[in-house]
Coordinates of N, CA and C and ligand atoms in Angstrom, one line a residue:
M1 N -141.3 162.2 -54.1 CA -142.1 162.6 -52.9 C -141.4 162.2 -51.6
S2 N -141.2 163.2 -50.7 CA -140.5 162.8 -49.4 C -141.4 161.9 -48.5
S3 N -140.8 161.2 -47.6 CA -141.6 160.3 -46.7 C -142.6 161.1 -45.9
T4 N -142.2 162.3 -45.5 CA -143.2 163.1 -44.6 C -144.4 163.4 -45.5
T5 N -144.2 163.8 -46.7 CA -145.3 164.2 -47.6 C -146.2 162.9 -47.8
K6 N -145.5 161.8 -48.0 CA -146.2 160.5 -48.2 C -147.1 160.2 -47.0
T7 N -146.5 160.3 -45.7 CA -147.2 160.1 -44.5 C -148.5 161.0 -44.4
R8 N -148.3 162.3 -44.7 CA -149.4 163.2 -44.7 C -150.5 162.8 -45.6
G9 N -150.1 162.3 -46.8 CA -151.0 161.9 -47.8 C -151.9 160.7 -47.3
I10 N -151.2 159.7 -46.7 CA -151.9 158.6 -46.1 C -152.9 159.0 -45.1
L11 N -152.5 160.0 -44.2 CA -153.3 160.4 -43.1 C -154.6 161.2 -43.7
Q12 N -154.5 161.6 -44.9 CA -155.6 162.3 -45.5 C -156.7 161.3 -45.9
T13 N -156.4 160.0 -46.1 CA -157.3 159.1 -46.5 C -158.0 158.5 -45.3
S14 N -159.2 158.0 -45.5 CA -159.9 157.4 -44.3 C -159.3 156.1 -43.8
V15 N -158.7 155.3 -44.8 CA -158.0 154.1 -44.5 C -156.8 154.5 -43.5
G16 N -156.1 155.5 -43.9 CA -154.9 156.0 -43.1 C -155.3 156.4 -41.6
K17 N -156.5 157.1 -41.6 CA -156.9 157.5 -40.3 C -157.4 156.3 -39.4
K18 N -158.0 155.4 -40.1 CA -158.5 154.2 -39.4 C -157.3 153.4 -38.9
L19 N -156.2 153.4 -39.7 CA -154.9 152.7 -39.3 C -154.4 153.3 -38.0
V20 N -154.4 154.6 -38.0 CA -153.9 155.4 -36.8 C -154.8 155.0 -35.6
M21 N -156.1 155.0 -35.8 CA -157.0 154.6 -34.7 C -156.7 153.2 -34.2
A22 N -156.4 152.3 -35.1 CA -156.2 150.9 -34.7 C -154.9 150.8 -33.9
I23 N -153.8 151.5 -34.4 CA -152.5 151.4 -33.8 C -152.5 152.1 -32.4
T24 N -153.1 153.3 -32.3 CA -153.2 154.0 -31.0 C -154.1 153.2 -30.1
G25 N -155.2 152.6 -30.6 CA -156.2 151.9 -29.8 C -155.4 150.6 -29.2
L26 N -154.6 150.0 -30.0 CA -153.9 148.8 -29.5 C -152.9 149.2 -28.4
A27 N -152.3 150.3 -28.6 CA -151.3 150.8 -27.6 C -152.1 151.1 -26.3
L28 N -153.3 151.7 -26.4 CA -154.0 152.0 -25.2 C -154.5 150.8 -24.5
I29 N -154.9 149.8 -25.3 CA -155.3 148.5 -24.7 C -154.1 147.9 -23.9
G30 N -152.9 148.0 -24.5 CA -151.7 147.5 -23.9 C -151.5 148.2 -22.6
F31 N -151.7 149.5 -22.6 CA -151.5 150.3 -21.3 C -152.5 149.8 -20.3
V32 N -153.7 149.6 -20.7 CA -154.8 149.2 -19.7 C -154.5 147.9 -19.1
I33 N -154.0 146.9 -20.0 CA -153.6 145.6 -19.4 C -152.5 145.7 -18.4
A34 N -151.4 146.5 -18.8 CA -150.3 146.6 -17.9 C -150.6 147.3 -16.6
H35 N -151.5 148.4 -16.7 CA -151.9 149.1 -15.5 C -152.7 148.2 -14.6
M36 N -153.6 147.3 -15.2 CA -154.4 146.4 -14.4 C -153.5 145.4 -13.7
L37 N -152.5 144.8 -14.4 CA -151.7 143.8 -13.8 C -150.9 144.5 -12.7
G38 N -150.5 145.7 -12.9 CA -149.8 146.4 -11.8 C -150.7 146.6 -10.6
N39 N -151.9 147.0 -10.8 CA -152.9 147.3 -9.7 C -153.3 146.0 -9.0
L40 N -153.3 144.9 -9.8 CA -153.8 143.6 -9.1 C -152.8 143.2 -8.0
Q41 N -151.6 143.8 -8.0 CA -150.7 143.4 -6.9 C -151.2 143.8 -5.6
I42 N -152.3 144.6 -5.6 CA -152.9 145.0 -4.3 C -153.3 143.7 -3.5
F43 N -153.7 142.6 -4.3 CA -154.0 141.4 -3.6 C -152.9 140.7 -3.0
L44 N -151.6 141.1 -3.3 CA -150.4 140.5 -2.7 C -150.0 141.3 -1.4
G45 N -150.7 142.3 -1.1 CA -150.4 143.0 0.2 C -149.9 144.4 -0.1
P46 N -149.9 145.3 1.0 CA -149.5 146.7 0.9 C -148.0 146.8 0.5
E47 N -147.1 146.0 1.0 CA -145.7 146.1 0.7 C -145.5 146.0 -0.8
R48 N -146.1 145.0 -1.4 CA -146.0 144.7 -2.8 C -146.5 145.9 -3.7
L49 N -147.7 146.3 -3.4 CA -148.2 147.4 -4.2 C -147.4 148.7 -4.0
N50 N -147.1 149.0 -2.8 CA -146.3 150.2 -2.6 C -144.9 150.2 -3.2
A51 N -144.3 149.0 -3.2 CA -143.0 148.8 -3.8 C -143.1 149.1 -5.3
Y52 N -144.2 148.6 -5.9 CA -144.4 148.7 -7.3 C -144.6 150.2 -7.7
A53 N -145.4 150.9 -6.8 CA -145.7 152.4 -7.0 C -144.4 153.2 -6.9
K54 N -143.5 152.7 -6.0 CA -142.2 153.4 -5.8 C -141.3 153.2 -6.9
T55 N -141.3 151.9 -7.5 CA -140.5 151.6 -8.7 C -140.9 152.6 -9.8
L56 N -142.2 152.8 -10.0 CA -142.6 153.7 -11.1 C -142.2 155.1 -10.8
Q57 N -142.3 155.6 -9.6 CA -141.9 156.9 -9.2 C -140.4 157.2 -9.4
N58 N -139.6 156.1 -9.1 CA -138.2 156.2 -9.2 C -137.7 156.3 -10.6
L59 N -138.7 156.0 -11.6 CA -138.3 156.2 -13.0 C -137.9 157.6 -13.4
G60 N -138.5 158.5 -12.5 CA -138.1 160.0 -12.7 C -138.5 160.5 -14.1
A61 N -137.5 161.0 -14.8 CA -137.7 161.6 -16.1 C -138.4 160.6 -17.1
L62 N -138.0 159.3 -17.0 CA -138.5 158.3 -17.9 C -140.1 158.2 -17.7
L63 N -140.5 158.3 -16.4 CA -141.9 158.3 -16.2 C -142.7 159.4 -16.9
W64 N -142.0 160.6 -16.9 CA -142.6 161.7 -17.7 C -142.7 161.5 -19.1
V65 N -141.6 160.8 -19.7 CA -141.6 160.5 -21.1 C -142.8 159.6 -21.4
A66 N -143.0 158.5 -20.5 CA -144.0 157.6 -20.7 C -145.4 158.3 -20.6
R67 N -145.6 159.2 -19.6 CA -146.8 159.9 -19.4 C -147.1 160.8 -20.7
I68 N -146.1 161.5 -21.2 CA -146.4 162.4 -22.3 C -146.6 161.5 -23.6
G69 N -146.0 160.4 -23.7 CA -146.2 159.5 -24.8 C -147.6 159.0 -24.8
L70 N -148.1 158.5 -23.6 CA -149.4 158.0 -23.4 C -150.5 159.1 -23.8
L71 N -150.2 160.3 -23.3 CA -151.1 161.4 -23.5 C -151.2 161.7 -25.0
L72 N -150.1 161.7 -25.7 CA -150.1 161.9 -27.2 C -150.9 160.8 -27.9
I73 N -150.7 159.6 -27.5 CA -151.4 158.5 -28.1 C -152.9 158.6 -27.9
F74 N -153.3 159.0 -26.6 CA -154.7 159.2 -26.3 C -155.3 160.3 -27.1
V75 N -154.6 161.4 -27.2 CA -155.1 162.6 -27.9 C -155.3 162.3 -29.4
T76 N -154.3 161.6 -30.0 CA -154.4 161.2 -31.4 C -155.6 160.3 -31.6
H77 N -155.8 159.3 -30.7 CA -156.9 158.4 -30.8 C -158.2 159.2 -30.8
L78 N -158.4 160.1 -29.9 CA -159.6 161.0 -29.8 C -159.8 161.8 -31.1
R79 N -158.7 162.4 -31.5 CA -158.7 163.4 -32.7 C -159.2 162.6 -33.9
M80 N -158.6 161.4 -34.1 CA -159.0 160.6 -35.3 C -160.4 160.2 -35.2
A81 N -160.9 159.8 -34.0 CA -162.3 159.4 -33.9 C -163.2 160.5 -34.2
M82 N -162.8 161.8 -33.8 CA -163.7 162.9 -34.1 C -163.7 163.2 -35.6
V83 N -162.5 163.2 -36.3 CA -162.4 163.5 -37.7 C -163.1 162.5 -38.5
L84 N -163.0 161.2 -38.2 CA -163.6 160.1 -38.9 C -165.1 160.2 -38.8
T85 N -165.6 160.5 -37.5 CA -167.1 160.6 -37.3 C -167.6 161.8 -38.1
M86 N -166.9 163.0 -38.1 CA -167.4 164.1 -38.9 C -167.4 163.8 -40.4
E87 N -166.3 163.1 -40.9 CA -166.3 162.8 -42.3 C -167.4 161.8 -42.7
N88 N -167.7 160.8 -41.8 CA -168.7 159.9 -42.1 C -170.1 160.6 -42.2
R89 N -170.3 161.5 -41.2 CA -171.6 162.2 -41.2 C -171.7 163.1 -42.4
A90 N -170.6 163.7 -42.8 CA -170.7 164.6 -44.0 C -171.0 163.8 -45.2
A91 N -170.4 162.6 -45.3 CA -170.6 161.8 -46.5 C -172.0 161.2 -46.6
R92 N -172.6 161.0 -45.4 CA -173.9 160.3 -45.4 C -174.8 161.0 -44.4
P93 N -175.3 162.2 -44.7 CA -176.2 162.9 -43.7 C -177.4 162.1 -43.3
V94 N -177.9 161.3 -44.3 CA -179.1 160.5 -43.9 C -178.6 159.1 -43.5
P95 N -178.9 158.6 -42.3 CA -178.3 157.3 -41.9 C -178.9 156.2 -42.7
Y96 N -178.1 155.0 -42.8 CA -178.6 153.9 -43.5 C -179.9 153.4 -43.0
A97 N -180.8 152.9 -43.8 CA -182.0 152.3 -43.3 C -181.6 151.0 -42.5
V98 N -182.4 150.6 -41.5 CA -182.0 149.5 -40.7 C -182.0 148.3 -41.6
N99 N -180.8 147.6 -41.6 CA -180.7 146.4 -42.4 C -180.6 145.2 -41.5
A100 N -181.7 144.4 -41.5 CA -181.9 143.3 -40.6 C -180.8 142.3 -40.7
T101 N -180.2 142.1 -42.0 CA -179.3 141.0 -42.2 C -177.9 141.4 -41.7
H102 N -177.6 142.7 -41.6 CA -176.2 143.1 -41.2 C -176.4 144.2 -40.1
K103 N -176.9 143.8 -39.0 CA -177.1 144.8 -37.9 C -175.8 145.0 -37.1
A104 N -175.4 146.3 -37.0 CA -174.2 146.5 -36.2 C -174.5 146.2 -34.7
S105 N -173.4 145.7 -34.1 CA -173.6 145.4 -32.6 C -173.8 146.6 -31.8
F106 N -174.3 146.4 -30.6 CA -174.6 147.5 -29.7 C -173.3 148.2 -29.3
A107 N -172.2 147.4 -29.1 CA -170.9 148.0 -28.8 C -170.4 148.9 -29.9
S108 N -170.6 148.5 -31.2 CA -170.1 149.3 -32.3 C -170.9 150.5 -32.5
R109 N -172.2 150.5 -32.2 CA -173.1 151.7 -32.4 C -172.8 152.7 -31.3
T110 N -172.2 152.2 -30.2 CA -172.1 153.2 -29.0 C -170.6 153.5 -28.8
M111 N -169.7 153.3 -29.7 CA -168.3 153.6 -29.6 C -168.0 155.1 -29.1
I112 N -168.7 156.0 -29.8 CA -168.5 157.4 -29.4 C -168.9 157.7 -27.9
M113 N -170.1 157.2 -27.6 CA -170.6 157.4 -26.2 C -169.7 156.7 -25.2
S114 N -169.3 155.4 -25.4 CA -168.5 154.7 -24.5 C -167.1 155.5 -24.4
G115 N -166.6 155.9 -25.5 CA -165.3 156.6 -25.6 C -165.4 157.9 -24.7
M116 N -166.5 158.6 -24.8 CA -166.6 159.9 -24.1 C -166.7 159.6 -22.6
I117 N -167.4 158.5 -22.2 CA -167.5 158.2 -20.8 C -166.2 157.8 -20.2
I118 N -165.4 157.1 -21.0 CA -164.0 156.6 -20.6 C -163.1 157.9 -20.4
F119 N -163.3 158.9 -21.3 CA -162.5 160.1 -21.2 C -162.9 160.8 -19.9
L120 N -164.2 160.9 -19.6 CA -164.7 161.6 -18.3 C -164.2 160.8 -17.1
F121 N -164.2 159.5 -17.2 CA -163.7 158.7 -16.1 C -162.2 159.0 -15.9
L122 N -161.5 159.1 -16.9 CA -160.0 159.3 -16.9 C -159.7 160.6 -16.2
V123 N -160.4 161.7 -16.5 CA -160.2 163.0 -15.9 C -160.5 162.8 -14.4
Y124 N -161.6 162.2 -14.1 CA -161.9 162.0 -12.6 C -160.9 161.1 -11.9
H125 N -160.5 160.0 -12.6 CA -159.5 159.1 -12.0 C -158.2 159.8 -11.7
I126 N -157.7 160.6 -12.6 CA -156.4 161.3 -12.4 C -156.6 162.4 -11.3
L127 N -157.7 163.1 -11.2 CA -157.9 164.0 -10.1 C -158.1 163.3 -8.8
H128 N -158.6 162.1 -8.8 CA -158.8 161.3 -7.6 C -157.5 160.7 -7.1
F129 N -156.9 159.8 -7.9 CA -155.7 159.0 -7.3 C -154.3 159.7 -7.6
T130 N -154.2 160.2 -8.9 CA -152.8 160.7 -9.2 C -152.6 162.1 -8.6
M131 N -153.6 163.0 -8.7 CA -153.4 164.4 -8.2 C -154.0 164.6 -6.8
G132 N -154.9 163.7 -6.4 CA -155.5 163.8 -5.1 C -156.4 165.1 -4.9
V133 N -156.9 165.7 -6.1 CA -157.6 166.9 -6.0 C -159.0 166.7 -5.3
T134 N -159.6 165.5 -5.6 CA -160.9 165.3 -5.0 C -160.8 164.9 -3.5
N135 N -159.6 164.3 -3.1 CA -159.4 163.9 -1.7 C -158.0 164.3 -1.3
T136 N -157.9 165.6 -0.8 CA -156.7 166.1 -0.4 C -155.9 165.3 0.7
E137 N -156.7 164.5 1.5 CA -156.2 163.8 2.6 C -155.2 162.7 2.0
F138 N -155.3 162.3 0.8 CA -154.5 161.2 0.2 C -153.0 161.5 0.3
A139 N -152.7 162.8 0.1 CA -151.3 163.2 0.0 C -150.5 162.9 1.3
A140 N -151.2 162.9 2.4 CA -150.6 162.8 3.7 C -150.4 161.3 4.1
L141 N -150.9 160.4 3.2 CA -150.8 158.9 3.5 C -149.3 158.5 3.3
K142 N -148.6 158.0 4.3 CA -147.2 157.6 4.1 C -147.0 156.3 4.7
T143 N -146.1 155.5 4.1 CA -145.7 154.2 4.6 C -144.7 154.5 5.8
P144 N -144.4 153.4 6.6 CA -143.4 153.7 7.7 C -142.0 154.2 7.1
E145 N -141.7 153.9 5.9 CA -140.5 154.3 5.2 C -140.6 155.7 4.7
G146 N -141.8 156.3 4.8 CA -141.9 157.7 4.3 C -142.3 157.9 2.9
D147 N -142.7 156.8 2.2 CA -143.1 156.8 0.8 C -144.6 157.0 0.7
H148 N -145.1 157.4 -0.4 CA -146.6 157.6 -0.6 C -147.3 156.2 -0.4
D149 N -148.3 156.1 0.5 CA -149.0 154.8 0.7 C -150.1 154.7 -0.3
V150 N -149.8 154.2 -1.4 CA -150.8 154.0 -2.5 C -151.8 152.9 -2.1
Y151 N -151.4 151.9 -1.4 CA -152.3 150.8 -0.9 C -153.4 151.5 0.0
K152 N -153.0 152.2 1.0 CA -154.0 152.8 1.8 C -155.0 153.8 1.0
M153 N -154.3 154.5 0.1 CA -155.1 155.5 -0.7 C -156.2 154.7 -1.5
V154 N -155.9 153.6 -2.1 CA -156.9 152.8 -2.9 C -157.9 152.3 -2.0
I155 N -157.5 151.7 -0.8 CA -158.6 151.2 0.1 C -159.5 152.3 0.6
M156 N -158.9 153.5 1.0 CA -159.7 154.6 1.4 C -160.7 155.1 0.3
G157 N -160.1 155.2 -0.9 CA -160.8 155.7 -2.1 C -162.1 154.8 -2.4
F158 N -161.8 153.5 -2.3 CA -162.9 152.6 -2.7 C -163.8 152.2 -1.5
S159 N -163.5 152.7 -0.3 CA -164.4 152.4 0.8 C -165.7 153.2 0.7
N160 N -165.7 154.2 -0.2 CA -166.9 155.0 -0.5 C -167.7 154.3 -1.7
P161 N -168.8 153.7 -1.3 CA -169.6 153.0 -2.3 C -169.9 153.7 -3.5
I162 N -170.1 155.1 -3.5 CA -170.5 155.9 -4.6 C -169.3 155.9 -5.6
V163 N -168.1 156.2 -5.0 CA -166.8 156.2 -5.8 C -166.6 154.8 -6.5
S164 N -166.8 153.7 -5.7 CA -166.6 152.4 -6.2 C -167.6 152.2 -7.4
G165 N -168.8 152.6 -7.2 CA -169.9 152.5 -8.2 C -169.5 153.1 -9.5
I166 N -168.9 154.4 -9.4 CA -168.5 155.1 -10.6 C -167.4 154.3 -11.3
Y167 N -166.5 153.8 -10.5 CA -165.4 153.0 -11.1 C -165.9 151.8 -11.8
I168 N -166.8 151.0 -11.2 CA -167.3 149.8 -11.7 C -168.1 150.1 -13.0
L169 N -168.9 151.1 -13.0 CA -169.7 151.5 -14.2 C -168.8 151.9 -15.3
A170 N -167.7 152.7 -15.0 CA -166.8 153.1 -16.0 C -166.1 151.8 -16.6
Q171 N -165.8 150.8 -15.8 CA -165.1 149.6 -16.3 C -166.1 148.9 -17.3
A172 N -167.4 149.0 -17.0 CA -168.4 148.3 -17.9 C -168.3 149.0 -19.3
F173 N -168.2 150.3 -19.3 CA -168.1 151.1 -20.6 C -166.8 150.8 -21.3
L174 N -165.7 150.7 -20.4 CA -164.4 150.4 -21.0 C -164.4 149.0 -21.7
A175 N -165.1 148.0 -21.0 CA -165.2 146.7 -21.6 C -166.0 146.7 -22.9
L176 N -167.1 147.5 -22.9 CA -167.9 147.6 -24.1 C -167.1 148.1 -25.3
H177 N -166.3 149.2 -25.0 CA -165.4 149.9 -26.0 C -164.4 148.9 -26.5
I178 N -163.7 148.2 -25.6 CA -162.6 147.3 -26.0 C -163.2 146.1 -26.8
S179 N -164.4 145.7 -26.4 CA -164.9 144.5 -27.1 C -165.1 144.7 -28.6
H180 N -165.5 146.0 -28.9 CA -165.6 146.3 -30.3 C -164.3 146.8 -30.9
G181 N -163.6 147.6 -30.1 CA -162.3 148.2 -30.6 C -161.3 147.1 -31.0
F182 N -161.1 146.1 -30.2 CA -160.1 145.1 -30.5 C -160.5 144.3 -31.7
F183 N -161.8 144.0 -31.8 CA -162.3 143.3 -33.0 C -162.0 144.2 -34.3
S184 N -162.3 145.5 -34.2 CA -162.1 146.4 -35.3 C -160.7 146.5 -35.8
V185 N -159.7 146.3 -34.9 CA -158.3 146.4 -35.3 C -158.1 145.3 -36.4
F186 N -158.6 144.2 -36.2 CA -158.4 143.1 -37.2 C -159.0 143.4 -38.5
Q187 N -160.2 144.1 -38.4 CA -160.9 144.5 -39.7 C -160.1 145.5 -40.4
T188 N -159.6 146.6 -39.7 CA -158.8 147.6 -40.3 C -157.5 147.1 -40.9
L189 N -156.9 146.2 -40.2 CA -155.6 145.7 -40.7 C -155.8 144.6 -41.9
G190 N -157.1 144.4 -42.1 CA -157.4 143.3 -43.2 C -157.2 141.9 -42.7
W191 N -157.1 141.7 -41.4 CA -156.9 140.3 -40.9 C -158.3 139.7 -40.6
N192 N -159.2 139.9 -41.5 CA -160.5 139.3 -41.2 C -160.9 138.4 -42.3
H193 N -161.6 137.4 -41.9 CA -162.1 136.4 -42.9 C -163.4 135.7 -42.3
P194 N -164.4 135.5 -43.1 CA -165.6 134.9 -42.5 C -165.4 133.7 -41.6
S195 N -164.3 132.9 -42.0 CA -164.0 131.6 -41.3 C -163.5 131.9 -39.9
Y196 N -162.9 133.0 -39.7 CA -162.4 133.2 -38.3 C -162.9 134.5 -37.6
D197 N -163.7 135.2 -38.2 CA -164.3 136.4 -37.6 C -164.9 136.1 -36.2
L198 N -165.7 135.0 -36.2 CA -166.3 134.7 -35.0 C -165.4 134.4 -33.8
K199 N -164.2 133.8 -34.2 CA -163.2 133.5 -33.1 C -162.6 134.8 -32.6
V200 N -162.3 135.8 -33.6 CA -161.8 137.1 -33.2 C -162.8 137.8 -32.3
K201 N -164.1 137.7 -32.6 CA -165.1 138.3 -31.8 C -165.1 137.7 -30.4
L202 N -164.9 136.4 -30.3 CA -164.9 135.7 -29.0 C -163.7 136.2 -28.2
V203 N -162.5 136.3 -28.8 CA -161.3 136.7 -28.2 C -161.5 138.1 -27.7
S204 N -162.1 139.0 -28.5 CA -162.3 140.4 -28.1 C -163.2 140.5 -26.9
N205 N -164.3 139.7 -27.0 CA -165.2 139.8 -25.8 C -164.6 139.2 -24.6
G206 N -163.7 138.1 -24.8 CA -163.1 137.5 -23.6 C -162.1 138.5 -23.0
L207 N -161.4 139.2 -23.8 CA -160.4 140.2 -23.3 C -161.1 141.3 -22.6
A208 N -162.3 141.8 -23.1 CA -163.1 142.8 -22.5 C -163.6 142.4 -21.1
V209 N -164.0 141.1 -21.0 CA -164.6 140.6 -19.8 C -163.4 140.5 -18.7
L210 N -162.2 140.0 -19.2 CA -161.1 139.9 -18.3 C -160.7 141.3 -17.7
I211 N -160.7 142.3 -18.5 CA -160.3 143.6 -18.1 C -161.4 144.2 -17.1
F212 N -162.7 143.9 -17.4 CA -163.7 144.3 -16.5 C -163.6 143.6 -15.2
L213 N -163.4 142.3 -15.2 CA -163.3 141.6 -13.9 C -162.0 142.0 -13.1
G214 N -160.9 142.1 -13.8 CA -159.6 142.5 -13.1 C -159.8 143.9 -12.5
N215 N -160.2 144.8 -13.2 CA -160.3 146.2 -12.7 C -161.4 146.4 -11.7
S216 N -162.6 145.9 -12.0 CA -163.7 146.1 -11.0 C -163.6 145.2 -9.8
G217 N -162.7 144.1 -9.9 CA -162.5 143.3 -8.8 C -161.9 144.0 -7.6
I218 N -161.1 145.1 -7.9 CA -160.5 145.8 -6.8 C -161.5 146.6 -5.9
P219 N -162.3 147.5 -6.5 CA -163.3 148.1 -5.7 C -164.3 147.2 -5.0
V220 N -164.7 146.1 -5.8 CA -165.6 145.1 -5.2 C -165.0 144.4 -3.9
S221 N -163.7 144.1 -4.1 CA -163.0 143.4 -2.9 C -162.8 144.4 -1.7
V222 N -162.6 145.7 -2.0 CA -162.5 146.6 -0.9 C -163.9 146.7 -0.2
L223 N -165.0 146.9 -1.0 CA -166.3 147.0 -0.4 C -166.7 145.7 0.4
A224 N -166.2 144.6 -0.1 CA -166.6 143.3 0.5 C -165.7 143.0 1.7
G225 N -164.7 143.9 1.9 CA -163.8 143.6 3.1 C -162.7 142.6 2.8
V226 N -162.6 142.1 1.6 CA -161.6 141.1 1.2 C -160.2 141.7 1.4
I227 N -160.0 142.9 0.9 CA -158.7 143.6 1.2 C -159.0 144.8 2.0
K228 N -158.2 145.1 3.0 CA -158.5 146.3 3.9 C -157.2 146.8 4.4
Ligands
HEM301 C1 -160.4 150.0 -10.8 C2 -159.3 150.0 -11.6 C3 -158.2 151.0 -11.4 C4 -157.4 151.2 -10.3 C5 -157.5 150.6 -9.0 C6 -156.4 152.3 -10.7 C7 -155.4 152.8 -9.8 C8 -154.6 153.8 -10.1 C9 -153.8 154.5 -9.1 C10 -153.6 154.1 -7.7 C11 -153.1 155.5 -9.8 C12 -152.1 156.4 -9.2 C13 -150.7 155.8 -9.1 C14 -149.8 156.6 -8.2 O1 -150.1 157.7 -7.7 O2 -148.7 156.1 -7.9 C15 -153.6 155.4 -11.2 C16 -153.1 156.3 -12.2 C17 -153.6 156.3 -13.5 N1 -154.5 155.4 -14.0 FE1 -155.5 154.0 -13.0 N2 -156.6 152.6 -12.0 C18 -157.7 151.9 -12.5 C19 -158.2 151.9 -13.7 C20 -157.7 152.7 -14.8 C21 -158.2 152.7 -16.1 C22 -159.3 151.8 -16.7 C23 -157.4 153.5 -16.8 C24 -157.5 153.9 -18.3 C25 -158.5 153.8 -19.1 C26 -156.5 154.1 -15.9 C27 -155.5 155.1 -16.2 C28 -154.7 155.7 -15.4 C29 -153.7 156.8 -15.7 C30 -153.5 157.3 -17.1 C31 -153.1 157.1 -14.6 C32 -152.0 158.2 -14.4 C33 -150.6 157.5 -14.5 C34 -149.5 158.5 -14.1 O3 -149.6 159.6 -14.5 O4 -148.6 158.1 -13.4 N3 -156.7 153.6 -14.7 N4 -154.5 154.4 -11.3

């Protein structure tokens, strides 16, 4: 049997699909952390954030490779989520009766909903900051050196309390999704054991809280006038 046939075979099993979800999910969490650390440079001043944005732009073709890679990972994660959900529903059209001893957490029961909200947020976020479709005035913001003034764009964007509110709400759903998603990776990979499941849960929740605080700290600080 060729390795391609073997890979296809694994992907036909629900364990294989869960594995793909876990690996793509981890990669997306990695991106979210890296993106947040990059964005937090806003607290170091306009020069720092704009220099960071320029470094990314200067990657040229490599930036496009990263963008396409990220898009493929994102689409694969969504596709596997849809397939697994449909398969689970087909296998069990009548839901389990509520089992008080093993009640699924709120985050785990709402993964599809939080995932869909993150998707909608992402579409809005790219139209807002990357493409400037919602705010055409962003394209004209330039630094004295003639580069795109990302710092000013973020301050202007978050000066609108409704926009900031949307971002903060989306970060709450992202945190909810990650709190269960990160924990699930350990279950899928078989790295679970009753003796340390609680610790893994605490780490997952801690990571989710840090991502929520780091990301929503930016709109909150703009609204509070801490960064301007
Ligand atoms: C409040 C938190 C966030 C801030 C301040 C922020 C800021 C930005 C900015 C300024 C850009 C455009 C960069 C440029 O034009 O040079 C951007 C792009 C992007 N952001 Fe965010 N972001 C936040 C949260 C998120 C989250 C939670 C995700 C993912 C779930 C995300 C995913 C992306 C993606 C995929 C791009 C497009 C990257 C590219 O094509 O270059 N962002 N973000």
